[in-house]
Amino acid sequence: MRAGTGAGRGRRAALAGVLGVALAAGVTVADPALAQPSPSANHGKRGEDAHPSPGPGRDDRGNGQQERRGNRHRAVPVKGPVLAAGDSADSKAPTGSGLRSALGSTVQDKSLGTLNFAVADAATGEFLFGSQENAPATPASTTKLATSVAALALLPADHRIATTVVQGAPGQITLVGGGDPTLTALPADQIKVGGAGVDAESAPASMAELARRTAAALKAAGTTSVKLAYDTSLYTGPLLHKDHDAMNIAAVTPLMVDEGRIDPRSPDEAPARVFDPAGQAADSFANFLKAEGITVQGKPAQATAGAGAQELARVESPVIGRLVERLLTASDNTLAEAVARQVAIAAGQPASFDGAAKAVTDRLTALGVPLTGVVITDGSGLAKANLIPPITLVKVLAAAASPDHPELRPVLTGLPIAGFTGTLVNRFGAKSGAAEAAGIVRAKTGTLQGVNTLAGTVVDADGRVLAFALMTRTTADPTAARAAVDRIVARIAACGC
């Protein structure tokens, strides 16, 4: 142990008891200077990366309801804060040689196959240790880190996605999609995100409320019967992701309700999706209008709203920071693609897969993130063609932790907490060999066939916040590969080196 590390260890130990109580109560303890996550972002009990064998092309999805229920209330040892200040005045970053010694044989586990990794000081962004850290690798869902950072860097903190209704031709109204896939048809008391309810800040916009506001405007004008059209012209390019399977992701359209789920109440992590999300949303809106006393003539038809059409009503999504927390914690592919298109629109690019990818990479370049070898073709990470080196991911995380970019904090607060939330709920358990890192690791998972990635932040034994990215390609059992990755992170957490 280096001289002067006792203070950091003492601070970490002192916070351990507080953290354990807070997490048991469903509260996240973090650096007070950082934005706090919404309850929905931190309470989601999803276990996407805990499933034994995701099928080809599946990213962080599966059928793990039985396992998740069994682990929901398990005790997990906690020994430090999920996020510390990383103050260089009273803690030091580990050395490269210290990390090499601490990691030892864990990075040679055969289950890892080919391993690319990088560890950096989150406080400064300085690279500390790694292997093939500059070599591009398949990122899977850690691509969402890039999407999220770009969105928060480009869009104002109060940015919300609006769904509107405008006056069309005489006797016609048009429902206009603005790109909010979280718009819901469910009553407020039935809305669940990651298995938990939502608060006022994270609650999605309501289709029923949009119908109420529209009906009020129509009745005020003396109208009780209309034809309904719906407009999906905001997006361009292909409707379907190249790896679309109608479960892990819906058709990418600017108008949908409950992310195109056939059953909006389904707890499945990869629920069945409707073929036509926009048509489903229009039908839902028509039914809500009828409940409000407005007759809808015939079936809703697709049309483009005229420029300058009078707005009758609108509802809006949560702010962009809450959307980012939700998409990261739950590894939400459909929401990630929608957020990527918001980046494209703000950047003046086409709202398509290609336009979003260009807008994201352009924004990362403006932030000074190294993009040598980077290939991004979507916003979610479902694409097997994506390539990102580990060094790029740790630089993205370091930017999110930088005091120069407080607008990026929702990236950190949205990361799943090891052993407790989101896609890490069933990892870092008591028998994993990585249990001591539970509660002090926050990381984004990524899973595709033969690919397991993990990138996030960890507080080391000296109280220093480190950013890490581990990327594997292996033929080993996915559960074994993920456990091997977790053991590496646990060694990083234990490092006072």
CSV table of C-alpha atoms in Angstrom, one decimal:
chain,number,residue,atom,x,y,z
A,1,MET,CA,0.0,0.0,0.0
A,2,ARG,CA,1.3,3.5,-0.8
A,3,ALA,CA,2.0,5.9,2.0
A,4,GLY,CA,-0.9,8.2,2.7
A,5,THR,CA,-3.6,5.9,1.6
A,6,GLY,CA,-5.1,5.4,5.1
A,7,ALA,CA,-7.3,8.5,4.9
A,8,GLY,CA,-8.9,7.2,1.7
A,9,ARG,CA,-9.5,3.8,3.2
A,10,GLY,CA,-10.9,5.4,6.3
A,11,ARG,CA,-13.3,7.6,4.3
A,12,ARG,CA,-14.5,4.5,2.3
A,13,ALA,CA,-15.0,2.5,5.5
A,14,ALA,CA,-16.9,5.3,7.2
A,15,LEU,CA,-19.3,5.6,4.2
A,16,ALA,CA,-19.9,1.8,4.0
A,17,GLY,CA,-22.5,1.6,6.7
A,18,VAL,CA,-24.4,4.6,5.4
A,19,LEU,CA,-24.4,3.2,1.9
A,20,GLY,CA,-25.7,-0.2,3.0
A,21,VAL,CA,-28.6,1.4,4.8
A,22,ALA,CA,-29.3,3.7,1.8
A,23,LEU,CA,-29.3,1.0,-0.8
A,24,ALA,CA,-31.5,-1.2,1.4
A,25,ALA,CA,-34.0,1.7,1.4
A,26,GLY,CA,-33.7,2.1,-2.4
A,27,VAL,CA,-31.5,5.3,-2.2
A,28,THR,CA,-28.3,5.9,-4.1
A,29,VAL,CA,-25.4,7.5,-2.2
A,30,ALA,CA,-23.2,9.6,-4.4
A,31,ASP,CA,-20.9,12.5,-4.5
A,32,PRO,CA,-23.1,15.4,-3.2
A,33,ALA,CA,-21.8,17.5,-6.1
A,34,LEU,CA,-23.3,15.2,-8.6
A,35,ALA,CA,-26.8,15.1,-9.9
A,36,GLN,CA,-28.9,12.4,-8.2
A,37,PRO,CA,-30.8,9.8,-10.3
A,38,SER,CA,-34.5,9.5,-10.2
A,39,PRO,CA,-36.0,6.6,-8.3
A,40,SER,CA,-36.9,4.9,-11.6
A,41,ALA,CA,-33.4,5.0,-12.8
A,42,ASN,CA,-32.0,3.4,-9.6
A,43,HIS,CA,-34.7,1.0,-8.6
A,44,GLY,CA,-35.0,-1.1,-11.8
A,45,LYS,CA,-34.4,-4.7,-11.0
A,46,ARG,CA,-33.4,-5.9,-14.4
A,47,GLY,CA,-31.0,-8.8,-14.9
A,48,GLU,CA,-30.3,-8.7,-18.6
A,49,ASP,CA,-26.7,-9.6,-18.4
A,50,ALA,CA,-27.3,-12.3,-15.8
A,51,HIS,CA,-28.8,-14.8,-18.2
A,52,PRO,CA,-26.9,-17.9,-19.2
A,53,SER,CA,-27.1,-17.8,-22.9
A,54,PRO,CA,-28.5,-14.9,-24.9
A,55,GLY,CA,-29.4,-15.9,-28.5
A,56,PRO,CA,-27.7,-14.7,-31.6
A,57,GLY,CA,-27.8,-10.9,-32.0
A,58,ARG,CA,-29.4,-10.4,-28.6
A,59,ASP,CA,-28.1,-7.4,-26.6
A,60,ASP,CA,-28.6,-7.4,-22.8
A,61,ARG,CA,-31.9,-9.2,-23.1
A,62,GLY,CA,-33.3,-12.6,-22.1
A,63,ASN,CA,-35.8,-14.5,-19.9
A,64,GLY,CA,-34.5,-14.3,-16.4
A,65,GLN,CA,-37.6,-13.6,-14.4
A,66,GLN,CA,-37.2,-16.7,-12.1
A,67,GLU,CA,-33.5,-15.8,-11.3
A,68,ARG,CA,-34.3,-12.2,-10.7
A,69,ARG,CA,-37.1,-12.9,-8.3
A,70,GLY,CA,-34.9,-15.3,-6.4
A,71,ASN,CA,-32.1,-12.7,-6.0
A,72,ARG,CA,-34.2,-9.6,-5.4
A,73,HIS,CA,-33.7,-9.4,-1.6
A,74,ARG,CA,-30.4,-11.1,-1.3
A,75,ALA,CA,-27.8,-9.5,1.0
A,76,VAL,CA,-24.7,-8.2,-0.8
A,77,PRO,CA,-21.6,-7.0,1.1
A,78,VAL,CA,-20.9,-3.3,0.6
A,79,LYS,CA,-17.7,-1.6,1.7
A,80,GLY,CA,-17.7,1.8,0.1
A,81,PRO,CA,-19.5,4.6,-1.8
A,82,VAL,CA,-20.9,4.1,-5.3
A,83,LEU,CA,-19.3,7.4,-6.3
A,84,ALA,CA,-16.7,9.5,-4.5
A,85,ALA,CA,-15.4,13.0,-5.2
A,86,GLY,CA,-12.1,11.7,-6.6
A,87,ASP,CA,-10.3,14.6,-4.9
A,88,SER,CA,-6.6,14.4,-5.8
A,89,ALA,CA,-5.7,16.3,-2.7
A,90,ASP,CA,-6.3,13.4,-0.4
A,91,SER,CA,-6.2,10.3,-2.6
A,92,LYS,CA,-3.9,9.2,-5.4
A,93,ALA,CA,-4.6,7.3,-8.6
A,94,PRO,CA,-3.0,3.8,-8.7
A,95,THR,CA,0.1,3.3,-10.8
A,96,GLY,CA,0.2,1.2,-13.9
A,97,SER,CA,2.6,-1.2,-12.2
A,98,GLY,CA,0.4,-1.4,-9.1
A,99,LEU,CA,-2.7,-2.3,-11.3
A,100,ARG,CA,-0.7,-4.9,-13.2
A,101,SER,CA,0.3,-6.5,-9.9
A,102,ALA,CA,-3.2,-6.3,-8.5
A,103,LEU,CA,-4.9,-7.8,-11.5
A,104,GLY,CA,-2.5,-10.6,-11.8
A,105,SER,CA,-3.9,-13.7,-13.4
A,106,THR,CA,-7.5,-12.5,-13.4
A,107,VAL,CA,-6.9,-10.9,-16.9
A,108,GLN,CA,-5.7,-14.3,-18.2
A,109,ASP,CA,-8.8,-16.3,-17.3
A,110,LYS,CA,-9.6,-18.5,-20.3
A,111,SER,CA,-13.2,-17.6,-20.1
A,112,LEU,CA,-12.4,-14.1,-21.3
A,113,GLY,CA,-11.1,-15.3,-24.7
A,114,THR,CA,-9.7,-12.1,-26.3
A,115,LEU,CA,-9.7,-9.3,-23.8
A,116,ASN,CA,-9.2,-5.6,-24.5
A,117,PHE,CA,-9.3,-3.3,-21.5
A,118,ALA,CA,-8.3,0.1,-20.2
A,119,VAL,CA,-8.3,1.7,-16.7
A,120,ALA,CA,-8.1,5.5,-16.3
A,121,ASP,CA,-8.2,8.1,-13.5
A,122,ALA,CA,-11.8,9.5,-13.7
A,123,ALA,CA,-10.6,12.7,-12.1
A,124,THR,CA,-8.1,13.5,-14.8
A,125,GLY,CA,-8.9,11.2,-17.7
A,126,GLU,CA,-5.3,9.9,-17.5
A,127,PHE,CA,-4.8,6.4,-18.8
A,128,LEU,CA,-3.3,4.1,-16.1
A,129,PHE,CA,-3.2,0.6,-17.4
A,130,GLY,CA,-4.6,-1.7,-20.0
A,131,SER,CA,-4.0,-4.2,-22.7
A,132,GLN,CA,-4.9,-3.7,-26.4
A,133,GLU,CA,-6.6,-0.5,-25.1
A,134,ASN,CA,-6.4,1.2,-28.5
A,135,ALA,CA,-7.6,-1.8,-30.5
A,136,PRO,CA,-11.3,-1.5,-31.6
A,137,ALA,CA,-13.6,-4.1,-30.2
A,138,THR,CA,-17.3,-4.8,-30.4
A,139,PRO,CA,-18.9,-2.6,-27.8
A,140,ALA,CA,-22.4,-4.1,-27.7
A,141,SER,CA,-24.6,-2.0,-25.3
A,142,THR,CA,-21.7,0.1,-24.0
A,143,THR,CA,-22.3,2.0,-27.3
A,144,LYS,CA,-25.1,3.6,-25.2
A,145,LEU,CA,-22.5,5.5,-23.3
A,146,ALA,CA,-21.5,7.4,-26.4
A,147,THR,CA,-25.1,8.1,-27.4
A,148,SER,CA,-25.9,9.4,-23.9
A,149,VAL,CA,-22.8,11.6,-23.6
A,150,ALA,CA,-23.5,13.1,-27.0
A,151,ALA,CA,-27.1,13.8,-26.1
A,152,LEU,CA,-26.3,15.5,-22.8
A,153,ALA,CA,-23.5,17.5,-24.4
A,154,LEU,CA,-25.6,18.8,-27.3
A,155,LEU,CA,-29.1,19.1,-25.9
A,156,PRO,CA,-30.1,21.6,-23.1
A,157,ALA,CA,-30.8,20.1,-19.7
A,158,ASP,CA,-34.5,21.0,-19.9
A,159,HIS,CA,-34.9,19.4,-23.3
A,160,ARG,CA,-38.1,17.3,-23.6
A,161,ILE,CA,-39.6,15.4,-26.5
A,162,ALA,CA,-43.1,16.6,-27.4
A,163,THR,CA,-46.0,14.6,-28.9
A,164,THR,CA,-48.5,17.1,-30.4
A,165,VAL,CA,-51.9,17.3,-32.0
A,166,VAL,CA,-52.4,19.9,-34.7
A,167,GLN,CA,-55.3,21.1,-36.7
A,168,GLY,CA,-55.4,19.7,-40.2
A,169,ALA,CA,-57.9,20.2,-43.0
A,170,PRO,CA,-61.4,21.2,-41.9
A,171,GLY,CA,-62.7,18.4,-39.7
A,172,GLN,CA,-59.3,16.7,-39.4
A,173,ILE,CA,-56.7,16.6,-36.7
A,174,THR,CA,-53.2,15.1,-36.9
A,175,LEU,CA,-51.2,13.3,-34.2
A,176,VAL,CA,-47.6,14.3,-34.7
A,177,GLY,CA,-44.8,12.0,-33.5
A,178,GLY,CA,-41.8,13.9,-32.0
A,179,GLY,CA,-39.7,10.8,-31.2
A,180,ASP,CA,-40.8,9.9,-27.6
A,181,PRO,CA,-41.0,6.1,-27.3
A,182,THR,CA,-41.8,6.3,-23.6
A,183,LEU,CA,-45.3,7.9,-24.2
A,184,THR,CA,-47.7,5.6,-22.4
A,185,ALA,CA,-51.3,4.5,-22.6
A,186,LEU,CA,-51.2,3.1,-19.1
A,187,PRO,CA,-52.8,4.7,-16.0
A,188,ALA,CA,-50.2,6.4,-13.7
A,189,ASP,CA,-50.5,3.7,-11.0
A,190,GLN,CA,-49.7,0.9,-13.5
A,191,ILE,CA,-46.5,2.5,-15.0
A,192,LYS,CA,-43.4,0.5,-14.2
A,193,VAL,CA,-39.8,1.1,-15.3
A,194,GLY,CA,-37.5,-1.7,-14.6
A,195,GLY,CA,-40.2,-3.2,-12.3
A,196,ALA,CA,-40.6,-0.1,-10.2
A,197,GLY,CA,-43.0,2.8,-10.1
A,198,VAL,CA,-42.1,6.3,-11.3
A,199,ASP,CA,-42.0,9.7,-9.6
A,200,ALA,CA,-43.1,13.0,-11.0
A,201,GLU,CA,-39.8,13.7,-12.7
A,202,SER,CA,-39.4,10.4,-14.4
A,203,ALA,CA,-43.1,9.7,-15.3
A,204,PRO,CA,-43.6,9.4,-19.0
A,205,ALA,CA,-46.0,11.5,-21.0
A,206,SER,CA,-49.6,10.2,-21.1
A,207,MET,CA,-51.6,9.4,-24.2
A,208,ALA,CA,-54.8,9.7,-22.2
A,209,GLU,CA,-53.8,13.2,-21.0
A,210,LEU,CA,-53.0,14.2,-24.6
A,211,ALA,CA,-56.5,13.0,-25.6
A,212,ARG,CA,-58.1,15.0,-22.7
A,213,ARG,CA,-56.3,18.2,-23.8
A,214,THR,CA,-57.2,17.7,-27.4
A,215,ALA,CA,-60.8,17.0,-26.6
A,216,ALA,CA,-61.0,20.1,-24.5
A,217,ALA,CA,-59.6,22.2,-27.4
A,218,LEU,CA,-62.0,20.7,-29.9
A,219,LYS,CA,-65.0,21.2,-27.7
A,220,ALA,CA,-64.1,24.8,-27.0
A,221,ALA,CA,-64.2,25.3,-30.8
A,222,GLY,CA,-67.6,23.5,-31.0
A,223,THR,CA,-66.2,20.3,-32.6
A,224,THR,CA,-67.2,16.8,-31.4
A,225,SER,CA,-66.4,14.8,-34.5
A,226,VAL,CA,-63.1,14.5,-36.4
A,227,LYS,CA,-61.1,12.5,-38.8
A,228,LEU,CA,-57.7,11.5,-37.3
A,229,ALA,CA,-54.4,11.4,-39.2
A,230,TYR,CA,-50.9,10.7,-37.8
A,231,ASP,CA,-47.6,12.0,-38.9
A,232,THR,CA,-44.3,10.1,-38.7
A,233,SER,CA,-42.3,12.3,-41.1
A,234,LEU,CA,-39.7,13.4,-38.5
A,235,TYR,CA,-37.5,10.3,-39.1
A,236,THR,CA,-35.9,9.3,-42.4
A,237,GLY,CA,-34.1,6.2,-43.5
A,238,PRO,CA,-34.9,2.6,-42.7
A,239,LEU,CA,-37.7,1.9,-40.2
A,240,LEU,CA,-36.1,-1.3,-38.9
A,241,HIS,CA,-32.7,-1.8,-37.3
A,242,LYS,CA,-30.5,-4.3,-39.2
A,243,ASP,CA,-30.7,-6.6,-36.2
A,244,HIS,CA,-34.4,-6.0,-35.6
A,245,ASP,CA,-36.1,-9.0,-34.0
A,246,ALA,CA,-39.4,-7.4,-32.8
A,247,MET,CA,-38.4,-8.1,-29.2
A,248,ASN,CA,-35.1,-6.4,-28.2
A,249,ILE,CA,-36.1,-3.3,-30.2
A,250,ALA,CA,-39.2,-1.9,-31.8
A,251,ALA,CA,-39.4,-0.5,-35.3
A,252,VAL,CA,-37.8,3.0,-35.0
A,253,THR,CA,-40.5,5.5,-35.6
A,254,PRO,CA,-41.1,8.9,-34.1
A,255,LEU,CA,-44.6,7.9,-33.0
A,256,MET,CA,-45.2,5.0,-30.7
A,257,VAL,CA,-46.8,4.2,-27.3
A,258,ASP,CA,-45.2,2.0,-24.6
A,259,GLU,CA,-42.3,1.4,-26.9
A,260,GLY,CA,-44.4,-0.6,-29.3
A,261,ARG,CA,-45.1,-3.4,-26.8
A,262,ILE,CA,-48.0,-5.7,-27.6
A,263,ASP,CA,-48.6,-5.9,-23.8
A,264,PRO,CA,-47.5,-2.7,-22.2
A,265,ARG,CA,-47.7,-4.4,-18.7
A,266,SER,CA,-45.4,-7.2,-19.7
A,267,PRO,CA,-42.4,-7.7,-17.3
A,268,ASP,CA,-40.4,-9.4,-20.0
A,269,GLU,CA,-37.1,-7.8,-20.7
A,270,ALA,CA,-37.5,-8.5,-24.5
A,271,PRO,CA,-41.2,-8.2,-24.9
A,272,ALA,CA,-43.0,-8.9,-28.2
A,273,ARG,CA,-43.5,-5.7,-30.2
A,274,VAL,CA,-46.2,-4.7,-32.7
A,275,PHE,CA,-45.5,-4.6,-36.4
A,276,ASP,CA,-46.7,-1.0,-36.7
A,277,PRO,CA,-46.0,1.0,-33.6
A,278,ALA,CA,-47.2,4.3,-35.2
A,279,GLY,CA,-50.5,2.7,-36.2
A,280,GLN,CA,-50.9,1.3,-32.7
A,281,ALA,CA,-50.3,4.7,-31.2
A,282,ALA,CA,-52.9,6.3,-33.4
A,283,ASP,CA,-55.5,3.7,-32.6
A,284,SER,CA,-54.8,4.2,-28.9
A,285,PHE,CA,-55.2,7.9,-29.2
A,286,ALA,CA,-58.5,7.5,-31.1
A,287,ASN,CA,-59.8,5.3,-28.4
A,288,PHE,CA,-58.9,7.8,-25.7
A,289,LEU,CA,-60.6,10.6,-27.8
A,290,LYS,CA,-63.8,8.5,-28.0
A,291,ALA,CA,-63.7,8.1,-24.2
A,292,GLU,CA,-63.6,11.9,-24.0
A,293,GLY,CA,-66.7,12.3,-26.1
A,294,ILE,CA,-65.1,13.0,-29.5
A,295,THR,CA,-66.3,10.9,-32.4
A,296,VAL,CA,-63.4,9.6,-34.6
A,297,GLN,CA,-64.6,9.0,-38.1
A,298,GLY,CA,-63.2,5.9,-39.7
A,299,LYS,CA,-59.7,4.5,-39.1
A,300,PRO,CA,-56.7,6.8,-38.5
A,301,ALA,CA,-54.7,7.4,-41.7
A,302,GLN,CA,-51.1,8.4,-42.1
A,303,ALA,CA,-50.4,11.9,-43.4
A,304,THR,CA,-48.0,14.8,-43.0
A,305,ALA,CA,-49.1,17.8,-41.0
A,306,GLY,CA,-48.9,21.0,-42.9
A,307,ALA,CA,-46.2,23.6,-42.1
A,308,GLY,CA,-47.4,26.0,-39.5
A,309,ALA,CA,-50.5,24.0,-38.5
A,310,GLN,CA,-52.2,25.2,-35.4
A,311,GLU,CA,-51.3,23.2,-32.3
A,312,LEU,CA,-54.2,22.0,-30.3
A,313,ALA,CA,-52.5,20.1,-27.5
A,314,ARG,CA,-49.2,18.5,-26.5
A,315,VAL,CA,-47.6,16.3,-23.9
A,316,GLU,CA,-43.9,16.1,-23.2
A,317,SER,CA,-41.4,13.4,-22.0
A,318,PRO,CA,-39.2,13.7,-18.9
A,319,VAL,CA,-36.1,15.9,-19.4
A,320,ILE,CA,-33.2,14.4,-21.4
A,321,GLY,CA,-31.2,13.5,-18.2
A,322,ARG,CA,-34.0,11.3,-17.0
A,323,LEU,CA,-34.3,9.6,-20.4
A,324,VAL,CA,-30.6,8.9,-20.4
A,325,GLU,CA,-30.7,7.4,-16.9
A,326,ARG,CA,-33.6,5.2,-18.0
A,327,LEU,CA,-31.9,3.9,-21.1
A,328,LEU,CA,-28.6,3.2,-19.4
A,329,THR,CA,-30.1,1.5,-16.3
A,330,ALA,CA,-32.4,-0.7,-18.3
A,331,SER,CA,-30.2,-1.0,-21.4
A,332,ASP,CA,-33.2,0.2,-23.4
A,333,ASN,CA,-32.5,-0.2,-27.1
A,334,THR,CA,-35.6,1.5,-28.4
A,335,LEU,CA,-35.1,4.5,-26.2
A,336,ALA,CA,-31.4,4.7,-27.1
A,337,GLU,CA,-32.2,4.9,-30.8
A,338,ALA,CA,-34.8,7.7,-30.1
A,339,VAL,CA,-32.2,9.7,-28.0
A,340,ALA,CA,-29.7,9.3,-30.8
A,341,ARG,CA,-32.2,10.8,-33.2
A,342,GLN,CA,-32.7,13.7,-30.9
A,343,VAL,CA,-28.9,14.3,-31.2
A,344,ALA,CA,-29.2,14.1,-35.0
A,345,ILE,CA,-32.0,16.6,-35.1
A,346,ALA,CA,-30.2,19.1,-32.9
A,347,ALA,CA,-27.1,18.7,-35.0
A,348,GLY,CA,-28.9,19.3,-38.2
A,349,GLN,CA,-28.4,15.8,-39.4
A,350,PRO,CA,-31.1,13.5,-40.9
A,351,ALA,CA,-33.0,11.7,-38.2
A,352,SER,CA,-31.9,8.3,-39.4
A,353,PHE,CA,-29.4,5.6,-38.2
A,354,ASP,CA,-26.7,7.2,-40.4
A,355,GLY,CA,-27.5,10.7,-39.4
A,356,ALA,CA,-27.6,9.8,-35.7
A,357,ALA,CA,-24.3,8.0,-35.9
A,358,LYS,CA,-22.6,11.0,-37.5
A,359,ALA,CA,-24.1,13.4,-35.0
A,360,VAL,CA,-22.9,11.3,-32.0
A,361,THR,CA,-19.4,10.9,-33.3
A,362,ASP,CA,-19.2,14.6,-34.2
A,363,ARG,CA,-20.2,15.6,-30.7
A,364,LEU,CA,-17.7,13.2,-29.1
A,365,THR,CA,-15.0,14.8,-31.3
A,366,ALA,CA,-16.0,18.2,-30.1
A,367,LEU,CA,-15.6,16.9,-26.5
A,368,GLY,CA,-12.0,15.8,-27.3
A,369,VAL,CA,-12.8,12.0,-27.1
A,370,PRO,CA,-10.3,10.0,-29.2
A,371,LEU,CA,-12.2,8.3,-32.0
A,372,THR,CA,-9.4,6.5,-33.8
A,373,GLY,CA,-10.8,3.1,-34.9
A,374,VAL,CA,-14.3,4.0,-33.9
A,375,VAL,CA,-17.2,2.8,-36.0
A,376,ILE,CA,-20.7,3.6,-34.8
A,377,THR,CA,-23.7,2.6,-36.9
A,378,ASP,CA,-26.5,2.9,-34.3
A,379,GLY,CA,-27.4,4.4,-31.0
A,380,SER,CA,-28.1,1.2,-29.0
A,381,GLY,CA,-25.2,-1.1,-29.7
A,382,LEU,CA,-27.3,-3.9,-31.2
A,383,ALA,CA,-25.2,-3.5,-34.4
A,384,LYS,CA,-22.4,-6.1,-34.7
A,385,ALA,CA,-20.6,-3.7,-37.0
A,386,ASN,CA,-19.9,-1.2,-34.2
A,387,LEU,CA,-16.3,-0.9,-33.1
A,388,ILE,CA,-15.0,1.1,-30.1
A,389,PRO,CA,-11.6,0.8,-28.4
A,390,PRO,CA,-11.6,0.5,-24.6
A,391,ILE,CA,-9.6,3.8,-24.4
A,392,THR,CA,-12.4,5.6,-26.0
A,393,LEU,CA,-15.0,4.3,-23.6
A,394,VAL,CA,-12.9,5.3,-20.5
A,395,LYS,CA,-12.4,8.8,-22.1
A,396,VAL,CA,-16.2,9.0,-22.5
A,397,LEU,CA,-16.7,8.1,-18.8
A,398,ALA,CA,-13.9,10.5,-17.7
A,399,ALA,CA,-15.7,13.3,-19.6
A,400,ALA,CA,-18.9,12.5,-17.8
A,401,ALA,CA,-17.0,12.6,-14.5
A,402,SER,CA,-15.2,15.8,-15.3
A,403,PRO,CA,-15.9,19.0,-13.3
A,404,ASP,CA,-15.8,20.8,-16.6
A,405,HIS,CA,-19.0,18.9,-17.8
A,406,PRO,CA,-21.6,18.8,-15.0
A,407,GLU,CA,-24.2,18.5,-17.8
A,408,LEU,CA,-23.0,14.9,-18.4
A,409,ARG,CA,-23.7,13.7,-14.8
A,410,PRO,CA,-26.8,11.6,-15.7
A,411,VAL,CA,-24.5,9.2,-17.5
A,412,LEU,CA,-22.9,8.4,-14.1
A,413,THR,CA,-26.2,8.4,-12.2
A,414,GLY,CA,-27.8,6.2,-14.8
A,415,LEU,CA,-25.2,3.4,-14.7
A,416,PRO,CA,-26.5,0.2,-13.0
A,417,ILE,CA,-25.1,-0.4,-9.5
A,418,ALA,CA,-23.3,-3.7,-9.1
A,419,GLY,CA,-25.5,-6.2,-7.2
A,420,PHE,CA,-28.4,-3.8,-6.9
A,421,THR,CA,-29.9,-2.3,-10.0
A,422,GLY,CA,-30.6,-2.6,-13.7
A,423,THR,CA,-28.5,-5.0,-15.7
A,424,LEU,CA,-26.1,-5.6,-12.8
A,425,VAL,CA,-28.7,-6.7,-10.3
A,426,ASN,CA,-27.7,-10.4,-10.6
A,427,ARG,CA,-24.0,-9.8,-10.8
A,428,PHE,CA,-21.3,-9.4,-8.1
A,429,GLY,CA,-23.2,-11.8,-5.8
A,430,ALA,CA,-21.9,-13.6,-2.7
A,431,LYS,CA,-20.5,-16.6,-4.7
A,432,SER,CA,-19.2,-14.6,-7.7
A,433,GLY,CA,-15.6,-14.0,-6.5
A,434,ALA,CA,-16.4,-10.3,-7.0
A,435,ALA,CA,-18.8,-9.7,-4.1
A,436,GLU,CA,-16.7,-7.1,-2.4
A,437,ALA,CA,-17.2,-4.7,-5.3
A,438,ALA,CA,-21.0,-4.8,-5.0
A,439,GLY,CA,-22.3,-1.4,-4.4
A,440,ILE,CA,-19.2,0.5,-5.3
A,441,VAL,CA,-19.2,-0.3,-9.0
A,442,ARG,CA,-21.5,1.5,-11.5
A,443,ALA,CA,-21.2,0.2,-15.0
A,444,LYS,CA,-22.9,-0.3,-18.4
A,445,THR,CA,-23.1,-3.8,-19.6
A,446,GLY,CA,-23.0,-5.1,-23.1
A,447,THR,CA,-23.9,-8.5,-24.5
A,448,LEU,CA,-24.0,-9.9,-28.0
A,449,GLN,CA,-23.4,-13.5,-29.1
A,450,GLY,CA,-19.8,-14.2,-28.1
A,451,VAL,CA,-19.3,-10.6,-26.8
A,452,ASN,CA,-19.4,-9.4,-23.2
A,453,THR,CA,-18.4,-5.9,-22.2
A,454,LEU,CA,-18.5,-3.8,-19.1
A,455,ALA,CA,-17.6,-0.1,-18.8
A,456,GLY,CA,-18.1,2.2,-15.8
A,457,THR,CA,-16.7,3.7,-12.7
A,458,VAL,CA,-15.3,2.1,-9.5
A,459,VAL,CA,-14.0,3.6,-6.2
A,460,ASP,CA,-10.7,2.0,-5.4
A,461,ALA,CA,-9.3,1.2,-1.9
A,462,ASP,CA,-7.9,4.7,-1.6
A,463,GLY,CA,-11.2,6.4,-2.4
A,464,ARG,CA,-10.2,7.3,-5.9
A,465,VAL,CA,-12.7,7.1,-8.7
A,466,LEU,CA,-11.4,5.1,-11.7
A,467,ALA,CA,-13.0,4.6,-15.1
A,468,PHE,CA,-12.7,1.2,-16.7
A,469,ALA,CA,-13.7,-0.6,-19.9
A,470,LEU,CA,-13.4,-4.4,-20.4
A,471,MET,CA,-14.3,-5.9,-23.7
A,472,THR,CA,-14.2,-9.6,-24.5
A,473,ARG,CA,-14.8,-11.9,-27.4
A,474,THR,CA,-15.1,-15.5,-26.4
A,475,THR,CA,-16.6,-18.9,-27.2
A,476,ALA,CA,-16.9,-19.6,-23.4
A,477,ASP,CA,-20.2,-19.8,-21.6
A,478,PRO,CA,-21.5,-16.2,-21.2
A,479,THR,CA,-22.1,-16.6,-17.5
A,480,ALA,CA,-18.5,-17.7,-17.0
A,481,ALA,CA,-17.2,-14.8,-19.1
A,482,ARG,CA,-19.2,-12.2,-17.3
A,483,ALA,CA,-18.1,-13.6,-13.9
A,484,ALA,CA,-14.4,-13.4,-15.1
A,485,VAL,CA,-15.0,-9.7,-16.1
A,486,ASP,CA,-16.5,-9.0,-12.7
A,487,ARG,CA,-13.5,-10.5,-10.9
A,488,ILE,CA,-11.2,-8.1,-12.7
A,489,VAL,CA,-13.3,-5.1,-11.7
A,490,ALA,CA,-13.3,-6.4,-8.1
A,491,ARG,CA,-9.5,-6.4,-8.2
A,492,ILE,CA,-9.5,-2.8,-9.5
A,493,ALA,CA,-11.8,-1.9,-6.6
A,494,ALA,CA,-9.5,-3.5,-4.1
A,495,CYS,CA,-6.4,-1.8,-5.4
A,496,GLY,CA,-4.5,0.5,-3.1
A,497,CYS,CA,-1.6,0.5,-5.5
